[in-house]
């Protein structure tokens, strides 16, 4: 992906007319095109080191051309895009290296330790928390360890319903390989089209269908990790009592403890039926209470999300109609995937509960609209940045009894920071028996320094999250951006544990320096 | 509990006549009464250290009398009982200290660090893997840190359906406190009557109803831990992507990383209905395939267990009738707990699947028999040891496609080690989408040195588990007994991580020395 925007430039979506009208009315239109033909810093790696890498992997798997380096620069947060749009590609790696196997990765790490090269594992490049912006000071160079060659389906166990995948597989590639076996992973984050299996694991990803299929960390039954200290292979059973669950220490480790070289996941049979539908609720509170009832009754659909009044008003859950007319209240999307009989039974049970609680069934049209546009939002952001609208998302999670406070506090913090006229939208994207996530979308008129403008607002929102006792992130990982708040969330003893593990596995600190570990 | 047997001596169960007849026929009866009035080693703690502890906690909370020390000696494995029955109580603590609060624990740990005292957290004392047999060499003394005073229900959140419990609460005590709030934890391991909340967490316990309520590690949403380095408080949300899940590093840490001083768990409403029933299957394979079908269809009852042919033949799932006539095949117990409507719906759906797969429904009588005797087995072991029968259990877990091999290998290893006539029984006690646990019960005629006899057999079975790629324990933790195999299971890099965490949190190594960390 180009560092200035999301996805395939050919697939870029223009701002829908209604949205453009809304934006013009609220913020005015202010053309801010991205700077083109940005110069990359010259690759700073000594020739003998490049030769050594070429000896290790083959010359064709060590790239230093500008185009390859450009495409491996940073991730996809709005700050990342703003920097690139302003012509700053200073985080470009010195070289992009492409190991083909676990042993290649091991050899590469040994070489990196020997020559003190920083190594940033790269899967889909979709980090929105600075997970690819490693510290380079003090290193002999910075390598992007691109997993693009590691895209095999290594094993399928139809009896145990597990599959072993290589980390470089992107969402659609993994699903295609599994579909040929009649299987699915069912993991659909908004970044699905680009994000990778290794990234899902390294960041504890959660997807739009996680109510039904489970968060990615719940899907993983086994892992292989290459570390500077050797191989770590975990996954002797679905669950066990053999000490702490070290799988859960690798999940969320963001390349700072090692490079995940294979992931064994629980899979499901490809669903025969997929159906999504809409419900309208009088208020966010009413819809949230209904979600809680379903979760605590063990009656969750495969997909469930609820927009607040603001998000419903501008139709964010129906990307083709953003800015168009809305009938008010709060829009909920429910979805069911599986065998016809199971879908029918679950849908009937959920429908009975939601109807009984005062939900207004809207049929399948809103569900189809949501499903059609479910991966489009990042393209819309590009179009908004083009017209001078600062737009970004952030998310958190808490227990049900704290939801209302968290919602109010984050919203207030964002509005206070970004000023009158700021649009703050929210939806509940994931639910549990004990709580839920809150996903905010924020839009404001760009000031003179939109990067600084956003950083202040993000800090205020982050303070509000930690102040409310919630998490700094439900499904976007720590990266570099969340570290100060992550340190508060887990406290000094938690930080000390992570540093100890880091020092043990990566004593010279070559792995994604500055990422995740506070 | 007395170190020579299970539970309350007054509740001890004599061997049922049918079982006695069976034992007499197979092994002969060989009276081996436990040695009585065993001398404890004199408490080896310097008087000034005892004074210091009394200053810290109050004199009444520092006990050195023989009776208190005796009741805190070792756990409840058959080796533990054999040692105590032979008069060996050499692992008795020098003193039993009883902190009342988190701050007491913190102060105690600081004192223990200062004076290099080994500290063994004690909850219910039901470890079956040597988790209470810490190394004492090199320490100024060994303290049993008894959590008996920390038995409060600290908080209940009815909206989020969570409760915060102190670690010293035993199973029935926790359930009674929650029942007063209309809630339940639903965690019923066989040790339920004695095992504690802290122990459930520290050992990743799994219970007889875990198919419905979840393993204990899945119930925990938050933890407070006192460590020599300070307090660790975790649990900002039901789930998050804020780095590795450190809760899963505390769960299974067996007192080696810190003392768990509170646990916040997901709770459920007290079930209106509890119903258990029996099914007969032609073979273990048929029954296991049916379990797999249910798990992979998302249709698990609250309780599901399946005895193999041998276990069915002697009625182990129906403790009142052990040794009595059996109709053959394999006995499955299914149980449903919840609201009447949900129970009816789930039961109907499960019944349709099981009937379709060839299961023979036996109605509620076998279910009642199982439920009535579900916590009795440890008493039976005492009665068997009295008549010279060596009896013990061990358990493991694996993925479905490996179940048959694991079953055969462990059974063969035990039989080869213990010789002709050995009885090896097995049931599947816990099921997942991707696999299941296997729980073995072994009985053999005691030789001259039953402890050595069992240690050889246990090593052979453990080798078979690791050889088959399975886990050394599905729900009994590592303790001291499983360490060599645990080290193989997680490999040298996994071991190195645990040592690094241990060194970070407990640099002087006072916490449960020699337990869990290989």
Short mmCIF file of C-alpha atoms in Angstrom, two decimals, chain B residues 196-441:
data_model
loop_
_atom_site.label_atom_id
_atom_site.label_comp_id
_atom_site.label_asym_id
_atom_site.label_seq_id
_atom_site.Cartn_x
_atom_site.Cartn_y
_atom_site.Cartn_z
CA UNK B 196 -10.04 -22.44 46.92
CA UNK B 197 -10.63 -19.53 44.57
CA UNK B 198 -6.96 -18.61 44.65
CA UNK B 199 -6.02 -22.19 43.88
CA UNK B 200 -8.48 -22.38 40.99
CA UNK B 201 -6.74 -19.38 39.47
CA UNK B 202 -3.18 -20.34 40.33
CA UNK B 203 -3.59 -23.80 38.80
CA UNK B 204 -5.92 -23.12 35.81
CA UNK B 205 -8.54 -25.39 37.27
CA UNK B 206 -11.25 -26.92 35.15
CA UNK B 207 -14.50 -28.29 36.56
CA UNK B 208 -17.12 -30.87 35.82
CA UNK B 209 -19.41 -28.17 34.41
CA UNK B 210 -16.76 -26.35 32.41
CA UNK B 211 -18.37 -27.21 29.09
CA UNK B 212 -21.17 -24.88 30.13
CA UNK B 213 -19.53 -22.37 32.45
CA UNK B 214 -16.01 -22.36 31.04
CA UNK B 215 -12.65 -23.31 32.52
CA UNK B 216 -11.60 -21.17 35.45
CA UNK B 217 -9.03 -19.36 33.30
CA UNK B 218 -11.88 -18.34 31.01
CA UNK B 219 -13.94 -17.02 33.94
CA UNK B 220 -11.26 -14.67 35.26
CA UNK B 221 -11.54 -11.09 34.06
CA UNK B 222 -9.30 -9.49 36.67
CA UNK B 223 -6.67 -10.29 39.29
CA UNK B 224 -4.72 -8.62 42.05
CA UNK B 225 -1.37 -10.15 42.88
CA UNK B 226 1.07 -9.31 45.66
CA UNK B 227 4.64 -9.82 44.51
CA UNK B 228 7.97 -9.03 46.15
CA UNK B 229 8.25 -6.24 43.55
CA UNK B 230 4.89 -4.67 44.31
CA UNK B 231 1.26 -5.00 43.35
CA UNK B 232 0.09 -6.22 39.98
CA UNK B 233 -3.52 -5.38 39.13
CA UNK B 234 -4.93 -6.63 35.85
CA UNK B 235 -8.36 -6.56 34.23
CA UNK B 236 -9.23 -3.33 32.45
CA UNK B 237 -11.80 -4.97 30.17
CA UNK B 238 -13.31 -8.35 29.31
CA UNK B 239 -10.73 -8.61 26.51
CA UNK B 240 -8.29 -6.22 24.93
CA UNK B 241 -5.37 -5.82 22.54
CA UNK B 242 -3.17 -3.97 25.01
CA UNK B 243 -0.12 -6.17 24.67
CA UNK B 244 0.13 -9.77 25.84
CA UNK B 245 -2.65 -10.90 28.19
CA UNK B 246 -0.78 -10.84 31.49
CA UNK B 247 -3.79 -12.35 33.28
CA UNK B 248 -2.89 -15.58 31.48
CA UNK B 249 0.62 -15.36 32.90
CA UNK B 250 -0.70 -15.17 36.46
CA UNK B 251 -3.22 -17.93 35.85
CA UNK B 252 -1.18 -21.12 36.17
CA UNK B 253 1.64 -19.43 38.07
CA UNK B 254 1.10 -21.65 41.14
CA UNK B 255 2.34 -19.15 43.68
CA UNK B 256 5.75 -18.92 42.03
CA UNK B 257 5.25 -15.37 40.69
CA UNK B 258 3.20 -13.86 43.50
CA UNK B 259 0.26 -14.40 45.81
CA UNK B 260 -3.14 -13.85 44.22
CA UNK B 261 -5.06 -11.65 46.66
CA UNK B 262 -8.27 -11.16 44.71
CA UNK B 263 -9.90 -12.62 41.64
CA UNK B 264 -12.65 -10.99 39.60
CA UNK B 265 -14.70 -13.58 37.80
CA UNK B 266 -17.55 -13.67 35.36
CA UNK B 267 -20.63 -15.06 37.12
CA UNK B 268 -23.98 -16.39 35.93
CA UNK B 269 -27.44 -16.33 37.40
CA UNK B 270 -28.21 -19.29 39.66
CA UNK B 271 -29.73 -21.92 37.41
CA UNK B 272 -33.43 -22.52 37.89
CA UNK B 273 -33.06 -26.06 36.61
CA UNK B 274 -30.32 -28.68 36.83
CA UNK B 275 -30.87 -31.96 35.07
CA UNK B 276 -28.37 -34.73 34.33
CA UNK B 277 -28.94 -37.82 32.26
CA UNK B 278 -27.19 -40.88 30.91
CA UNK B 279 -26.49 -42.18 27.41
CA UNK B 280 -24.98 -45.48 26.36
CA UNK B 281 -22.68 -45.76 23.34
CA UNK B 282 -21.51 -48.93 21.64
CA UNK B 283 -17.88 -47.88 22.01
CA UNK B 284 -15.56 -45.15 23.34
CA UNK B 285 -14.89 -44.11 19.74
CA UNK B 286 -18.61 -43.70 19.01
CA UNK B 287 -19.16 -41.65 22.15
CA UNK B 288 -16.11 -39.49 21.51
CA UNK B 289 -17.24 -38.83 17.94
CA UNK B 290 -20.59 -37.70 19.30
CA UNK B 291 -18.88 -35.33 21.73
CA UNK B 292 -16.82 -33.91 18.91
CA UNK B 293 -19.94 -33.39 16.81
CA UNK B 294 -21.64 -31.49 19.63
CA UNK B 295 -18.57 -29.34 20.37
CA UNK B 296 -18.06 -28.45 16.71
CA UNK B 297 -21.76 -27.66 16.28
CA UNK B 298 -21.67 -25.25 19.24
CA UNK B 299 -24.14 -27.49 21.07
CA UNK B 300 -22.39 -28.44 24.29
CA UNK B 301 -24.45 -29.22 27.37
CA UNK B 302 -23.33 -27.79 30.73
CA UNK B 303 -21.80 -31.12 31.73
CA UNK B 304 -20.54 -33.81 29.38
CA UNK B 305 -18.33 -36.76 30.24
CA UNK B 306 -17.80 -40.14 28.65
CA UNK B 307 -16.41 -43.26 30.31
CA UNK B 308 -14.48 -45.79 28.26
CA UNK B 309 -15.49 -49.46 28.21
CA UNK B 310 -13.39 -50.32 31.28
CA UNK B 311 -14.64 -47.44 33.37
CA UNK B 312 -18.21 -48.19 32.35
CA UNK B 313 -17.79 -51.85 33.22
CA UNK B 314 -17.02 -51.03 36.85
CA UNK B 315 -19.49 -48.13 37.05
CA UNK B 316 -16.94 -45.49 38.04
CA UNK B 317 -19.32 -42.79 36.85
CA UNK B 318 -21.86 -44.11 39.37
CA UNK B 319 -19.86 -44.20 42.59
CA UNK B 320 -22.57 -45.92 44.66
CA UNK B 321 -22.50 -48.89 42.34
CA UNK B 322 -18.81 -49.37 41.68
CA UNK B 323 -18.14 -53.02 41.00
CA UNK B 324 -21.83 -53.77 40.44
CA UNK B 325 -23.37 -55.03 37.24
CA UNK B 326 -22.96 -52.89 34.13
CA UNK B 327 -24.86 -53.19 30.87
CA UNK B 328 -21.65 -52.65 28.87
CA UNK B 329 -20.77 -50.16 26.20
CA UNK B 330 -19.71 -46.68 27.24
CA UNK B 331 -21.59 -44.44 29.63
CA UNK B 332 -21.97 -40.75 28.84
CA UNK B 333 -23.34 -38.22 31.31
CA UNK B 334 -24.89 -35.02 29.96
CA UNK B 335 -26.16 -32.22 32.15
CA UNK B 336 -28.08 -29.01 31.60
CA UNK B 337 -28.24 -26.01 33.92
CA UNK B 338 -30.06 -22.74 33.41
CA UNK B 339 -33.51 -21.31 32.88
CA UNK B 340 -36.16 -23.92 32.07
CA UNK B 341 -36.69 -22.67 28.53
CA UNK B 342 -32.99 -22.59 27.64
CA UNK B 343 -32.44 -26.00 29.23
CA UNK B 344 -35.35 -27.46 27.28
CA UNK B 345 -34.13 -26.02 23.99
CA UNK B 346 -30.52 -27.14 24.46
CA UNK B 347 -31.55 -30.56 25.72
CA UNK B 348 -33.85 -31.11 22.75
CA UNK B 349 -31.16 -30.10 20.28
CA UNK B 350 -28.49 -32.27 21.94
CA UNK B 351 -30.88 -35.20 22.24
CA UNK B 352 -31.65 -35.00 18.52
CA UNK B 353 -27.95 -35.08 17.65
CA UNK B 354 -27.06 -37.89 20.06
CA UNK B 355 -30.03 -40.02 19.03
CA UNK B 356 -29.16 -39.47 15.39
CA UNK B 357 -25.63 -40.68 16.04
CA UNK B 358 -26.78 -43.91 17.68
CA UNK B 359 -26.69 -43.00 21.36
CA UNK B 360 -29.03 -44.95 23.63
CA UNK B 361 -30.81 -42.60 26.07
CA UNK B 362 -30.88 -43.96 29.63
CA UNK B 363 -32.92 -41.22 31.26
CA UNK B 364 -32.14 -39.27 34.42
CA UNK B 365 -31.33 -42.09 36.84
CA UNK B 366 -27.65 -42.45 35.80
CA UNK B 367 -27.37 -38.67 35.86
CA UNK B 368 -28.67 -38.49 39.42
CA UNK B 369 -26.31 -41.25 40.46
CA UNK B 370 -23.35 -39.42 38.95
CA UNK B 371 -24.35 -36.08 40.49
CA UNK B 372 -24.87 -37.66 43.90
CA UNK B 373 -21.41 -39.20 43.98
CA UNK B 374 -19.49 -36.62 41.99
CA UNK B 375 -17.17 -35.51 44.80
CA UNK B 376 -16.70 -38.94 46.42
CA UNK B 377 -13.83 -40.51 44.51
CA UNK B 378 -11.05 -39.16 46.79
CA UNK B 379 -12.68 -40.87 49.78
CA UNK B 380 -12.72 -44.15 47.87
CA UNK B 381 -9.03 -43.83 47.23
CA UNK B 382 -8.40 -43.72 50.99
CA UNK B 383 -10.41 -46.90 51.44
CA UNK B 384 -8.46 -48.60 48.65
CA UNK B 385 -5.08 -47.59 50.05
CA UNK B 386 -6.23 -49.16 53.35
CA UNK B 387 -6.54 -52.54 51.64
CA UNK B 388 -3.29 -52.42 49.72
CA UNK B 389 -4.53 -51.15 46.39
CA UNK B 390 -2.42 -48.45 44.80
CA UNK B 391 -4.83 -46.06 43.12
CA UNK B 392 -4.20 -42.71 41.46
CA UNK B 393 -5.47 -40.55 38.63
CA UNK B 394 -3.70 -38.66 35.90
CA UNK B 395 -4.95 -36.62 33.01
CA UNK B 396 -3.93 -34.99 29.75
CA UNK B 397 -5.48 -33.36 26.70
CA UNK B 398 -4.94 -33.27 22.97
CA UNK B 399 -6.56 -32.48 19.66
CA UNK B 400 -9.32 -34.80 18.41
CA UNK B 401 -7.22 -36.41 15.68
CA UNK B 402 -4.64 -37.46 18.29
CA UNK B 403 -7.07 -38.74 20.94
CA UNK B 404 -6.92 -42.39 19.98
CA UNK B 405 -3.14 -42.53 19.92
CA UNK B 406 -2.80 -40.71 23.22
CA UNK B 407 -5.34 -43.01 24.86
CA UNK B 408 -3.58 -46.14 23.64
CA UNK B 409 -0.09 -44.90 24.47
CA UNK B 410 -0.85 -43.84 28.05
CA UNK B 411 -2.80 -47.01 28.75
CA UNK B 412 0.01 -49.17 27.36
CA UNK B 413 2.64 -47.29 29.36
CA UNK B 414 0.74 -47.74 32.62
CA UNK B 415 0.04 -51.41 32.02
CA UNK B 416 3.62 -52.11 30.98
CA UNK B 417 4.92 -50.39 34.08
CA UNK B 418 2.50 -51.74 36.68
CA UNK B 419 2.15 -55.22 35.21
CA UNK B 420 -0.61 -57.68 34.38
CA UNK B 421 -3.86 -57.18 36.21
CA UNK B 422 -3.47 -53.43 36.42
CA UNK B 423 -6.80 -51.69 36.01
CA UNK B 424 -6.68 -48.60 33.77
CA UNK B 425 -9.92 -46.70 33.39
CA UNK B 426 -10.45 -43.56 31.36
CA UNK B 427 -13.02 -40.90 30.71
CA UNK B 428 -13.21 -37.79 28.59
CA UNK B 429 -13.88 -35.07 31.13
CA UNK B 430 -13.69 -31.88 29.07
CA UNK B 431 -14.31 -31.16 25.42
CA UNK B 432 -13.47 -28.31 23.05
CA UNK B 433 -14.12 -27.69 19.38
CA UNK B 434 -10.58 -28.82 18.60
CA UNK B 435 -9.97 -31.56 21.15
CA UNK B 436 -10.61 -33.07 24.55
CA UNK B 437 -9.04 -34.18 27.81
CA UNK B 438 -8.45 -37.78 28.89
CA UNK B 439 -8.67 -38.58 32.59
CA UNK B 440 -7.21 -41.91 33.69
CA UNK B 441 -7.80 -43.80 36.92
#
